[in-house]
XYZ file of C-alpha atoms in Angstrom:
683
model
C 28.067 -127.964 8.428
C 28.662 -128.788 4.763
C 26.132 -127.963 2.050
C 26.959 -128.542 -1.583
C 30.684 -128.735 -0.917
C 30.701 -125.499 1.104
C 31.446 -125.096 4.773
C 28.532 -123.140 6.253
C 28.869 -120.983 9.362
C 25.606 -120.006 11.057
C 25.170 -117.255 13.635
C 22.022 -116.367 15.602
C 23.223 -112.748 15.989
C 23.448 -112.601 19.759
C 20.377 -114.780 20.169
C 18.103 -112.510 18.146
C 17.327 -115.327 15.682
C 15.670 -118.474 17.010
C 17.910 -121.320 15.821
C 17.939 -124.920 17.003
C 21.165 -126.571 15.868
C 19.739 -130.081 15.825
C 16.593 -129.090 13.940
C 18.578 -126.991 11.464
C 20.976 -129.846 10.831
C 18.091 -132.200 10.108
C 16.424 -129.624 7.854
C 19.636 -129.110 5.879
C 20.408 -132.817 5.645
C 23.526 -132.495 7.779
C 24.897 -135.290 9.944
C 24.153 -134.298 13.510
C 23.495 -130.912 15.023
C 24.775 -127.722 13.476
C 27.057 -125.460 15.492
C 25.130 -122.233 16.001
C 27.362 -119.285 16.855
C 26.164 -116.172 18.646
C 28.835 -113.529 18.030
C 30.785 -114.804 15.039
C 31.802 -111.276 14.085
C 32.999 -110.267 17.573
C 33.851 -112.522 20.522
C 33.756 -115.680 18.378
C 35.756 -114.296 15.478
C 38.434 -116.911 16.160
C 35.919 -119.561 15.040
C 35.667 -117.922 11.641
C 39.458 -117.812 11.433
C 39.666 -121.495 12.386
C 37.078 -122.455 9.752
C 39.003 -120.398 7.220
C 42.239 -122.206 8.036
C 40.550 -125.610 7.964
C 38.790 -125.038 4.675
C 41.968 -125.515 2.657
C 40.713 -123.120 0.018
C 37.278 -124.756 -0.229
C 34.324 -122.354 -0.524
C 33.051 -120.908 2.737
C 29.494 -119.638 3.271
C 28.726 -117.292 6.165
C 25.085 -116.708 7.159
C 25.628 -112.979 7.672
C 25.794 -110.098 5.212
C 26.062 -107.135 7.570
C 29.625 -107.983 8.629
C 30.753 -109.252 5.225
C 33.394 -106.471 4.883
C 35.006 -107.582 8.158
C 35.078 -111.236 7.134
C 36.523 -110.350 3.717
C 39.237 -108.232 5.333
C 40.295 -111.093 7.589
C 40.170 -113.581 4.729
C 42.302 -111.312 2.548
C 44.956 -111.340 5.252
C 44.806 -115.005 6.317
C 43.652 -116.836 3.164
C 43.664 -114.583 0.083
C 42.530 -117.372 -2.235
C 39.551 -118.406 -0.127
C 36.175 -118.247 -1.858
C 33.720 -116.506 0.461
C 29.974 -116.324 0.130
C 27.362 -114.641 2.301
C 23.626 -114.969 2.792
C 21.181 -113.105 4.999
C 18.996 -115.295 7.193
C 18.385 -112.573 9.762
C 16.302 -109.921 7.973
C 14.934 -112.384 5.434
C 13.785 -115.021 7.938
C 14.756 -114.831 11.613
C 13.708 -111.265 12.413
C 9.988 -111.783 12.063
C 6.882 -112.162 14.154
C 6.919 -115.720 12.812
C 10.655 -116.187 13.293
C 10.083 -119.274 15.419
C 8.428 -120.946 12.411
C 11.071 -119.846 9.883
C 13.341 -122.902 10.136
C 12.263 -124.369 6.740
C 12.885 -120.977 5.110
C 16.319 -120.652 6.740
C 17.292 -124.115 5.512
C 16.072 -123.203 2.022
C 18.028 -119.932 1.982
C 21.217 -121.713 3.056
C 20.816 -124.441 0.431
C 20.207 -121.881 -2.300
C 23.205 -119.753 -1.283
C 25.481 -122.810 -1.395
C 24.869 -123.318 -5.116
C 27.741 -122.282 -7.407
C 27.071 -119.300 -9.675
C 28.875 -119.441 -13.050
C 30.885 -116.393 -14.095
C 29.379 -113.921 -16.551
C 31.109 -112.423 -19.567
C 32.044 -108.768 -19.495
C 32.656 -105.910 -21.899
C 35.622 -103.572 -21.425
C 34.939 -99.829 -21.501
C 37.474 -97.014 -21.285
C 36.882 -93.413 -20.222
C 39.655 -90.833 -20.549
C 37.689 -88.211 -18.644
C 36.647 -85.989 -21.550
C 33.439 -84.508 -20.142
C 30.730 -82.339 -21.662
C 28.642 -80.217 -19.296
C 25.390 -79.271 -20.998
C 23.346 -76.490 -19.395
C 21.905 -73.038 -19.879
C 23.231 -70.722 -17.188
C 25.927 -70.002 -14.599
C 25.206 -73.246 -12.756
C 26.514 -75.253 -15.705
C 29.612 -73.028 -15.890
C 30.264 -73.468 -12.182
C 29.805 -77.249 -12.404
C 32.224 -77.333 -15.330
C 34.834 -75.328 -13.434
C 34.512 -77.690 -10.465
C 34.974 -80.758 -12.660
C 37.865 -79.158 -14.550
C 40.111 -79.898 -11.563
C 39.725 -83.604 -12.303
C 38.442 -83.983 -15.890
C 38.919 -82.503 -19.343
C 35.764 -80.356 -19.425
C 33.840 -78.492 -22.116
C 30.744 -76.463 -21.235
C 27.974 -76.176 -23.826
C 25.252 -73.615 -23.094
C 21.924 -73.853 -24.841
C 20.045 -70.564 -25.303
C 22.111 -68.735 -22.642
C 20.818 -65.401 -21.366
C 22.969 -62.863 -19.542
C 25.516 -65.408 -18.381
C 28.451 -63.606 -16.804
C 31.863 -64.528 -18.219
C 34.045 -66.387 -15.726
C 37.024 -64.350 -14.511
C 39.360 -67.082 -15.733
C 38.581 -69.203 -18.789
C 39.635 -72.469 -17.165
C 37.019 -74.400 -19.168
C 36.139 -74.234 -22.851
C 32.810 -72.401 -23.313
C 30.484 -72.815 -26.294
C 26.916 -72.110 -27.215
C 24.792 -74.724 -28.967
C 21.848 -77.076 -28.919
C 22.365 -80.831 -29.090
C 20.314 -82.099 -32.004
C 21.309 -85.768 -31.739
C 23.257 -87.886 -29.282
C 24.280 -91.512 -29.215
C 26.838 -93.735 -27.570
C 27.869 -94.790 -24.094
C 30.536 -94.104 -21.497
C 33.812 -93.544 -23.293
C 32.192 -93.223 -26.723
C 29.522 -90.521 -26.895
C 28.882 -88.735 -30.175
C 26.811 -85.556 -30.410
C 25.614 -83.280 -33.204
C 25.215 -79.618 -32.258
C 23.244 -76.839 -33.966
C 23.720 -73.124 -33.303
C 27.296 -73.965 -32.381
C 29.618 -71.049 -31.562
C 32.699 -70.525 -29.345
C 32.606 -67.876 -26.646
C 34.276 -64.549 -27.390
C 37.076 -63.686 -24.954
C 36.247 -59.993 -25.363
C 32.759 -60.340 -23.846
C 32.274 -57.827 -21.063
C 29.015 -57.919 -19.087
C 27.590 -61.140 -20.500
C 28.944 -63.972 -22.590
C 29.002 -63.291 -26.315
C 29.743 -65.791 -29.058
C 31.156 -65.992 -32.547
C 28.860 -66.496 -35.576
C 27.023 -69.807 -35.244
C 26.967 -72.815 -37.521
C 24.861 -75.950 -37.606
C 25.756 -79.633 -37.694
C 28.929 -79.494 -35.612
C 29.930 -82.915 -34.284
C 31.987 -83.879 -31.273
C 32.979 -86.873 -29.170
C 33.302 -87.191 -25.417
C 33.520 -89.813 -22.689
C 30.989 -88.385 -20.223
C 27.972 -86.074 -20.328
C 26.517 -84.071 -17.457
C 23.076 -82.734 -18.413
C 22.023 -79.713 -16.348
C 19.479 -78.299 -18.789
C 16.477 -79.480 -16.786
C 14.789 -80.285 -20.109
C 14.084 -83.491 -21.986
C 16.827 -86.128 -21.576
C 19.098 -86.897 -24.511
C 18.520 -90.676 -24.300
C 15.595 -93.002 -23.654
C 15.727 -94.629 -20.211
C 18.412 -92.056 -19.470
C 18.966 -93.297 -15.924
C 20.450 -96.492 -17.347
C 22.778 -94.921 -19.921
C 26.295 -95.419 -18.579
C 28.258 -92.176 -18.543
C 25.220 -89.909 -18.974
C 24.237 -88.177 -15.746
C 21.261 -85.875 -15.577
C 20.594 -83.720 -12.523
C 18.079 -81.030 -11.660
C 20.108 -77.790 -11.809
C 17.921 -76.389 -9.041
C 18.797 -79.233 -6.675
C 22.336 -78.695 -5.304
C 22.389 -82.142 -3.678
C 21.647 -83.877 -6.995
C 24.279 -81.820 -8.779
C 26.894 -82.569 -6.122
C 26.104 -86.276 -6.288
C 26.466 -86.223 -10.082
C 29.812 -84.421 -9.842
C 31.170 -87.055 -7.472
C 29.989 -89.861 -9.753
C 31.611 -88.260 -12.801
C 34.969 -87.861 -11.095
C 35.018 -91.633 -10.505
C 34.173 -92.478 -14.116
C 37.723 -92.331 -15.419
C 39.745 -95.399 -16.359
C 38.843 -98.892 -17.533
C 35.590 -100.542 -16.536
C 33.965 -103.907 -17.050
C 30.310 -104.010 -17.956
C 28.496 -107.358 -17.713
C 27.145 -108.905 -20.885
C 23.595 -109.068 -19.623
C 21.940 -110.871 -22.544
C 22.979 -114.006 -24.385
C 21.544 -113.889 -27.908
C 21.272 -116.814 -30.319
C 20.180 -115.476 -33.735
C 19.426 -118.941 -35.108
C 16.462 -119.122 -32.691
C 15.136 -115.644 -33.499
C 11.660 -115.412 -35.048
C 11.810 -111.712 -35.899
C 11.464 -111.810 -39.683
C 11.649 -113.868 -42.826
C 11.799 -112.590 -46.424
C 11.289 -108.987 -45.285
C 8.088 -109.885 -43.469
C 8.021 -109.099 -39.759
C 6.961 -111.805 -37.338
C 7.963 -111.467 -33.682
C 8.876 -107.986 -32.412
C 8.365 -108.539 -28.682
C 11.917 -107.624 -27.650
C 11.902 -104.530 -29.860
C 8.637 -103.399 -28.297
C 9.804 -103.610 -24.668
C 13.477 -102.540 -24.784
C 13.580 -99.205 -22.903
C 17.045 -98.086 -24.021
C 16.836 -98.752 -27.764
C 19.633 -101.319 -27.554
C 17.734 -103.722 -29.850
C 17.342 -102.968 -33.554
C 16.187 -105.013 -36.575
C 19.017 -106.707 -38.433
C 17.591 -108.512 -41.433
C 15.732 -111.640 -40.396
C 17.023 -111.317 -36.826
C 17.724 -108.492 -34.388
C 20.940 -106.934 -33.121
C 21.512 -106.254 -29.412
C 24.123 -103.591 -28.680
C 25.826 -104.661 -25.424
C 27.202 -101.141 -24.902
C 23.704 -99.642 -24.760
C 21.960 -102.589 -23.060
C 21.238 -101.662 -19.457
C 20.437 -105.189 -18.350
C 16.747 -104.811 -17.493
C 16.106 -108.257 -19.005
C 12.748 -107.354 -20.548
C 13.811 -108.890 -23.860
C 14.608 -112.205 -22.181
C 11.305 -112.050 -20.309
C 9.165 -111.820 -23.450
C 11.283 -113.799 -25.946
C 9.177 -116.851 -26.902
C 11.944 -118.976 -28.402
C 14.791 -118.410 -25.962
C 16.849 -116.553 -28.573
C 17.434 -113.831 -25.968
C 18.218 -115.140 -22.490
C 19.442 -113.341 -19.402
C 23.033 -114.182 -18.554
C 23.490 -112.720 -15.057
C 23.209 -115.537 -14.119
C 22.048 -117.884 -16.911
C 18.458 -119.103 -16.906
C 19.532 -122.652 -16.018
C 21.152 -121.336 -12.829
C 18.019 -119.372 -11.907
C 15.868 -122.457 -12.461
C 18.152 -124.595 -10.275
C 18.223 -121.944 -7.539
C 14.436 -121.889 -7.508
C 14.151 -125.670 -7.430
C 16.705 -125.968 -4.624
C 15.003 -123.251 -2.612
C 11.519 -124.713 -2.811
C 12.359 -128.408 -2.580
C 14.537 -127.782 0.496
C 11.731 -125.742 2.042
C 9.302 -128.614 1.479
C 11.673 -131.291 2.821
C 12.231 -129.177 5.949
C 8.496 -129.150 6.637
C 7.522 -125.891 4.952
C 3.984 -125.645 3.660
C 2.323 -123.372 1.077
C 5.313 -121.123 0.311
C 4.915 -117.766 -1.401
C 7.768 -116.389 -3.505
C 8.851 -112.744 -3.271
C 10.980 -111.843 -6.308
C 13.083 -108.746 -5.717
C 16.306 -107.065 -6.833
C 19.397 -106.651 -4.617
C 18.938 -102.872 -4.350
C 15.384 -101.730 -3.719
C 14.190 -105.142 -2.560
C 16.837 -105.888 0.029
C 16.533 -102.383 1.462
C 12.771 -102.746 1.916
C 13.101 -106.240 3.394
C 15.632 -104.901 5.879
C 13.323 -102.046 6.889
C 10.390 -104.435 7.301
C 12.497 -106.697 9.523
C 13.992 -103.927 11.660
C 10.971 -101.698 12.124
C 7.985 -103.936 11.428
C 6.719 -107.482 11.605
C 9.312 -108.891 9.226
C 8.427 -111.289 6.440
C 5.865 -114.025 7.060
C 7.496 -117.395 7.595
C 6.053 -118.762 4.368
C 7.179 -115.819 2.193
C 10.542 -116.753 0.671
C 12.598 -113.917 -0.851
C 14.234 -114.671 -4.192
C 16.776 -112.123 -5.421
C 17.384 -111.543 -9.129
C 19.639 -108.969 -10.729
C 16.547 -107.357 -12.296
C 12.942 -108.191 -11.509
C 12.028 -107.293 -15.086
C 13.945 -110.352 -16.314
C 11.221 -112.615 -14.914
C 8.741 -114.170 -17.284
C 6.019 -116.744 -17.685
C 8.578 -119.560 -17.466
C 9.705 -118.585 -13.953
C 6.154 -117.983 -12.724
C 4.993 -121.374 -14.000
C 8.040 -123.084 -12.516
C 7.520 -121.472 -9.090
C 3.879 -122.590 -9.001
C 4.819 -126.080 -10.215
C 7.364 -126.410 -7.392
C 4.670 -125.692 -4.830
C 4.323 -121.922 -4.451
C 0.811 -120.728 -3.839
C 1.618 -117.124 -4.779
C 4.328 -115.172 -6.563
C 4.843 -111.477 -5.954
C 7.296 -109.276 -7.863
C 8.585 -106.265 -5.932
C 9.336 -103.380 -8.309
C 11.144 -100.175 -7.425
C 11.851 -96.663 -8.675
C 14.472 -97.928 -11.121
C 11.835 -99.985 -12.927
C 9.693 -97.024 -13.991
C 8.986 -97.333 -17.722
C 10.399 -100.862 -17.892
C 7.522 -103.041 -16.711
C 5.534 -103.466 -19.926
C 7.103 -106.858 -20.624
C 6.665 -107.948 -17.007
C 2.997 -106.938 -17.092
C 2.379 -108.983 -20.242
C 4.019 -112.034 -18.674
C 1.971 -111.717 -15.495
C -1.180 -111.386 -17.583
C -0.275 -114.578 -19.441
C 0.365 -116.413 -16.170
C -2.912 -115.233 -14.698
C -4.826 -116.363 -17.783
C -3.216 -119.813 -17.714
C -3.668 -120.358 -13.964
C -7.250 -119.117 -13.983
C -8.039 -121.374 -16.922
C -6.764 -124.374 -14.981
C -8.892 -123.559 -11.960
C -6.237 -122.071 -9.679
C -8.099 -118.769 -9.581
C -6.829 -115.239 -10.065
C -4.284 -113.343 -8.005
C -1.667 -116.077 -7.924
C 0.940 -113.858 -9.621
C 1.142 -110.112 -9.094
C 3.275 -107.004 -8.650
C 3.923 -105.033 -5.488
C 4.799 -101.531 -6.592
C 5.586 -99.486 -3.509
C 8.442 -97.667 -1.782
C 6.687 -97.885 1.568
C 7.914 -100.851 3.651
C 4.712 -100.842 5.702
C 2.597 -101.114 2.547
C 4.748 -103.955 1.220
C 4.562 -105.800 4.544
C 0.808 -105.332 4.720
C 0.343 -106.888 1.301
C 2.584 -109.857 2.108
C 0.915 -110.544 5.441
C -2.517 -110.364 3.806
C -1.841 -112.944 1.098
C -4.906 -115.171 1.043
C -4.636 -118.664 2.436
C -5.270 -121.239 -0.290
C -5.041 -124.988 -0.241
C -1.552 -126.127 -1.287
C -1.332 -128.213 -4.421
C 0.953 -131.113 -5.209
C 4.479 -129.843 -5.841
C 6.606 -131.208 -8.648
C 10.135 -132.540 -8.249
C 11.164 -132.583 -11.917
C 14.499 -131.223 -13.101
C 14.279 -127.962 -15.099
C 16.112 -129.297 -18.132
C 16.145 -128.045 -21.698
C 15.318 -124.742 -23.305
C 13.164 -122.011 -21.813
C 10.173 -123.285 -23.744
C 10.783 -126.888 -22.684
C 11.017 -125.886 -19.022
C 7.827 -123.846 -19.320
C 5.926 -126.771 -20.819
C 7.250 -129.129 -18.108
C 5.906 -126.772 -15.464
C 2.580 -126.289 -17.229
C 2.025 -130.007 -17.681
C 2.632 -130.566 -13.985
C 0.256 -127.732 -13.099
C -2.280 -129.294 -15.460
C -1.950 -132.681 -13.747
C -2.506 -131.083 -10.315
C -5.085 -128.509 -11.444
C -8.396 -128.087 -9.622
C -10.186 -127.865 -12.966
C -7.984 -129.298 -15.729
C -8.938 -128.758 -19.352
C -7.542 -130.461 -22.419
C -7.195 -127.234 -24.377
C -6.476 -123.994 -22.531
C -7.416 -120.813 -24.445
C -4.935 -117.940 -24.094
C -5.181 -114.202 -24.808
C -4.054 -112.791 -28.184
C -0.318 -112.371 -28.424
C 0.481 -115.374 -26.248
C 3.514 -117.321 -27.521
C 1.697 -120.670 -27.452
C -0.932 -121.900 -29.854
C -1.736 -123.495 -33.152
C -2.325 -122.395 -36.709
C -5.765 -123.075 -38.171
C -5.586 -123.765 -41.902
C -8.563 -123.585 -44.247
C -7.638 -126.782 -46.046
C -10.167 -126.154 -48.803
C -8.303 -123.031 -49.864
C -4.791 -124.363 -49.201
C -2.883 -125.311 -52.353
C 0.064 -126.816 -50.482
C 2.439 -124.244 -51.898
C 4.364 -124.673 -48.618
C 5.349 -121.010 -48.406
C 4.442 -121.190 -44.725
C 6.966 -123.987 -44.184
C 9.756 -121.867 -45.599
C 8.719 -118.906 -43.439
C 8.314 -120.763 -40.132
C 11.373 -119.980 -37.955
C 10.801 -122.692 -35.344
C 9.994 -125.755 -37.445
C 6.399 -125.880 -36.284
C 5.238 -126.214 -39.909
C 6.756 -129.141 -41.798
C 6.672 -130.578 -45.295
C 7.322 -134.070 -46.652
C 10.009 -134.722 -49.241
C 8.145 -137.732 -50.621
C 4.670 -136.316 -51.212
C 2.712 -133.054 -51.004
C 1.992 -132.724 -47.273
C 1.751 -130.027 -44.613
C 2.216 -130.995 -40.956
C 2.103 -128.953 -37.768
C 3.916 -129.416 -34.431
C 2.071 -127.315 -31.866
C 4.725 -127.497 -29.155
C 7.093 -125.561 -31.428
C 4.690 -122.779 -32.456
C 5.392 -119.336 -30.950
C 2.542 -117.550 -32.758
C 4.911 -115.172 -34.556
C 2.479 -114.916 -37.469
C 5.049 -115.267 -40.255
C 3.097 -118.157 -41.768
C -0.075 -116.074 -41.807
C 1.707 -113.105 -43.377
C 3.457 -115.222 -45.994
C 0.514 -117.388 -47.083
C -0.525 -116.274 -50.602
C -3.999 -117.788 -50.233
C -4.581 -116.113 -46.823
C -5.997 -119.308 -45.345
C -4.020 -119.331 -42.053
C -5.347 -118.079 -38.709
C -3.498 -117.964 -35.380
C -5.202 -119.599 -32.399
C -3.439 -118.897 -29.047
C -3.886 -121.866 -26.737
C -2.107 -124.682 -24.919
C -3.111 -128.193 -25.892
C -2.264 -130.649 -23.112
C -3.224 -133.717 -25.110
C -0.460 -136.104 -26.147
C -1.105 -135.525 -29.827
C 0.045 -131.912 -29.466
C 3.581 -133.057 -28.621
C 4.293 -134.364 -32.100
C 3.587 -133.330 -35.659
C 0.116 -133.938 -37.054
C -0.892 -133.813 -40.712
C -2.853 -130.715 -41.690
C -3.331 -131.514 -45.363
C -1.935 -133.974 -47.875
C -2.617 -134.736 -51.531
C -1.506 -137.111 -54.169
C 0.956 -135.429 -56.494
C -0.335 -134.161 -59.833
C 1.203 -136.056 -62.742
C 2.189 -134.551 -66.073
C -0.463 -135.255 -68.721
C 2.301 -135.869 -71.235
C 4.949 -137.994 -69.526
C 3.218 -138.927 -66.265
C 5.928 -137.499 -63.987
C 4.641 -136.068 -60.651
C 5.555 -132.398 -60.499
C 2.992 -130.455 -58.412
C -0.122 -130.731 -56.275
C -3.552 -131.224 -57.744
C -5.038 -128.188 -55.999
C -2.246 -125.918 -57.228
C -2.632 -126.985 -60.870
C -6.411 -126.751 -60.763
C -6.240 -123.264 -59.309
C -3.776 -122.114 -61.974
C -5.893 -123.618 -64.735
C -9.030 -121.947 -63.384
C -7.214 -118.630 -63.171
C -5.358 -118.584 -66.504
C -6.927 -120.998 -68.999
C -8.853 -119.050 -71.652
C -8.259 -115.786 -69.773
C -4.597 -115.070 -70.509
C -3.280 -114.616 -74.050
C -0.538 -117.194 -73.499
C -3.163 -119.850 -72.667
C -6.030 -118.708 -74.892
C -6.368 -121.980 -76.820
C -7.146 -125.407 -75.347
C -3.776 -126.671 -76.616
C -1.918 -123.824 -74.898
C -3.935 -124.204 -71.692
C -3.045 -127.897 -71.612
C 0.610 -126.922 -71.140
C -0.240 -125.853 -67.572
C -0.890 -129.532 -66.852
C 2.568 -130.523 -68.089
C 5.850 -130.706 -66.236
C 8.531 -128.151 -67.008
C 10.280 -130.347 -69.599
C 7.182 -131.377 -71.508
C 5.849 -127.835 -71.466
C 8.928 -126.544 -73.325
C 8.916 -129.425 -75.815
C 5.234 -128.892 -76.598
C 5.747 -125.168 -77.051
C 8.447 -125.708 -79.677
C 6.615 -128.554 -81.385
C 3.393 -126.573 -81.818
C 4.762 -123.127 -82.465
C 8.082 -123.699 -84.231
C 10.481 -121.304 -82.611
C 8.282 -119.261 -80.274
C 11.157 -117.179 -79.024
C 12.624 -116.402 -82.460
C 12.614 -112.747 -83.512
C 13.311 -113.169 -87.225
C 16.586 -113.602 -89.101
C 19.595 -112.084 -87.390
C 21.005 -108.969 -88.963
C 24.119 -109.373 -91.118
C 27.074 -107.484 -89.765
C 28.456 -104.826 -92.105
C 32.216 -104.672 -92.642
C 34.700 -102.355 -94.336
C 34.739 -104.691 -97.328
C 30.999 -104.086 -97.773
C 31.565 -100.340 -97.862
C 34.459 -100.623 -100.364
C 32.470 -102.945 -102.605
C 29.489 -100.601 -102.678
C 31.777 -97.668 -103.468
C 33.403 -99.515 -106.393
C 29.989 -100.456 -107.760
C 28.857 -96.852 -107.572
C 31.985 -95.629 -109.421
C 31.559 -98.164 -112.219
C 27.921 -97.249 -112.593
C 28.814 -93.578 -112.830
C 31.496 -94.268 -115.450
C 29.019 -96.215 -117.562
C 26.482 -93.422 -117.267
C 24.052 -95.604 -115.414
C 22.233 -94.561 -112.285
C 23.486 -96.340 -109.167
């Protein structure tokens, strides 16, 4: 069977998965019945080899992940250049109490897996094996001595007490307390207080030389066995920094094994694609959007003038910044958002064409999620036939755009399965789910459509999935997810609005939502247009031909820079989504006829601006104390200067310039004094 240019091999795993070749072929849009194998990895392995030989280098998709190592080994020997892909239809669909009804889901999973995934950029990191072991007692010394057989090790003991000297100084021993640490694998930098080398003459317990503060050092790897506070935020995601409980030998042993393997050159994915020209962080030293800064757990994002800087070495790839970014300046790149959107559309449209009804989407990661799904399938009821698993590199990369798109493509529910690795990283995800719930409730879909399943217990996860409430399916959209993140979100929302049980023209949203309008008190607005210069998205517009302020609601991300910049303080943010057609274009907020110079008649300002300045300064400021002086406010810049000189002569003159004295002046005065003295006259 061919799907998307890939040859697909399907196996029912010794008959444990109910598969009808004819029905599957029809569901996948294939011509005729699909060949369903039973033991592709054992007695029918020759069929895989034959498909490999016949592919001619074309991509090959095998509906089995358990035996992927075997298939790769054979492919490496027979066809090294063959592109292999694998997908799991057994635990995710076939092994279920509703496995007989899972054909639409199986077809959807195959169609999704056949899509090409673009490559992701990578960052090169190098570790030479210089390792710091940071602890407080003999356990740190012993760990250092063990690692010294493989790495270049230094042991730093903080507040050591009665630590026996090792019989052989095969590692460098120091005392000290790490005051500051930064960096990543291959490039850590630390600052140490109370730093002192160990004395070789110590007898019963380690002794040290006189201490000093502020010592600095560099290393490639850090093993933290202090049992105290970690050196880095979100320490579990800092590459090259391993922290283990010194009282847990299994944890320590695991950390030692990991460190030994962290030597050489590594490639780290570039998780986030950042476009600074779309960033709404700041303008003119006034802060607008700080959503990514607020949710980044590792501190990889820092302010950088009007934009932010994302350090790819520190970024751990949680995707929270991409989840909350309202403009699409930060997008997740593993894979790109466009690929995720197309995967979702393919999955759900194929499911619908194959006869699937009322699907529910289970978003999970490849680690915690796939393990739990496997346990549910092997030891429980499996996944319900209508629950479709959707794997992402990180569940925290999901946002309002993906939730809206899933519902628009026909899902009745979306559940996000979080795991132990997501502890402390779900603030952005929670805000996005709250926004989705507010929007869906406001359109009449009710609450509970989007939620989180936070559990390590497969039985608890299965119970929640099997108890999803039955709701009437709504009309699914078939639109292409084209354009920016914001464009795709609005496409999904407009479809949901058209199919909503209780549609409203204007949907109120909670504070902080990245959709809305700006309300301007036009009576107090002087059309200074400071807000236009501050707006990072072009939602506020001016007119080169006349004093005018316009607003395009579709572009507004509610960053608040216009409100902060406005000198008259007449702008208020109103979070909402306006589904009316007029919200798609720019509408005039305020316009005036230009104010003309009272002297030459040239337009040079707005009437409200001039009137406000006159009311503020005329007769109240010494420069405009007289009616004639106050009238200059009503003049253009040229006429104002001419009138100033005509009425006041040279207003900027400071008297006659001083005459420069020269040597001749001194000589002349001396000669005059001598002549006066000779004549007996006073000088």
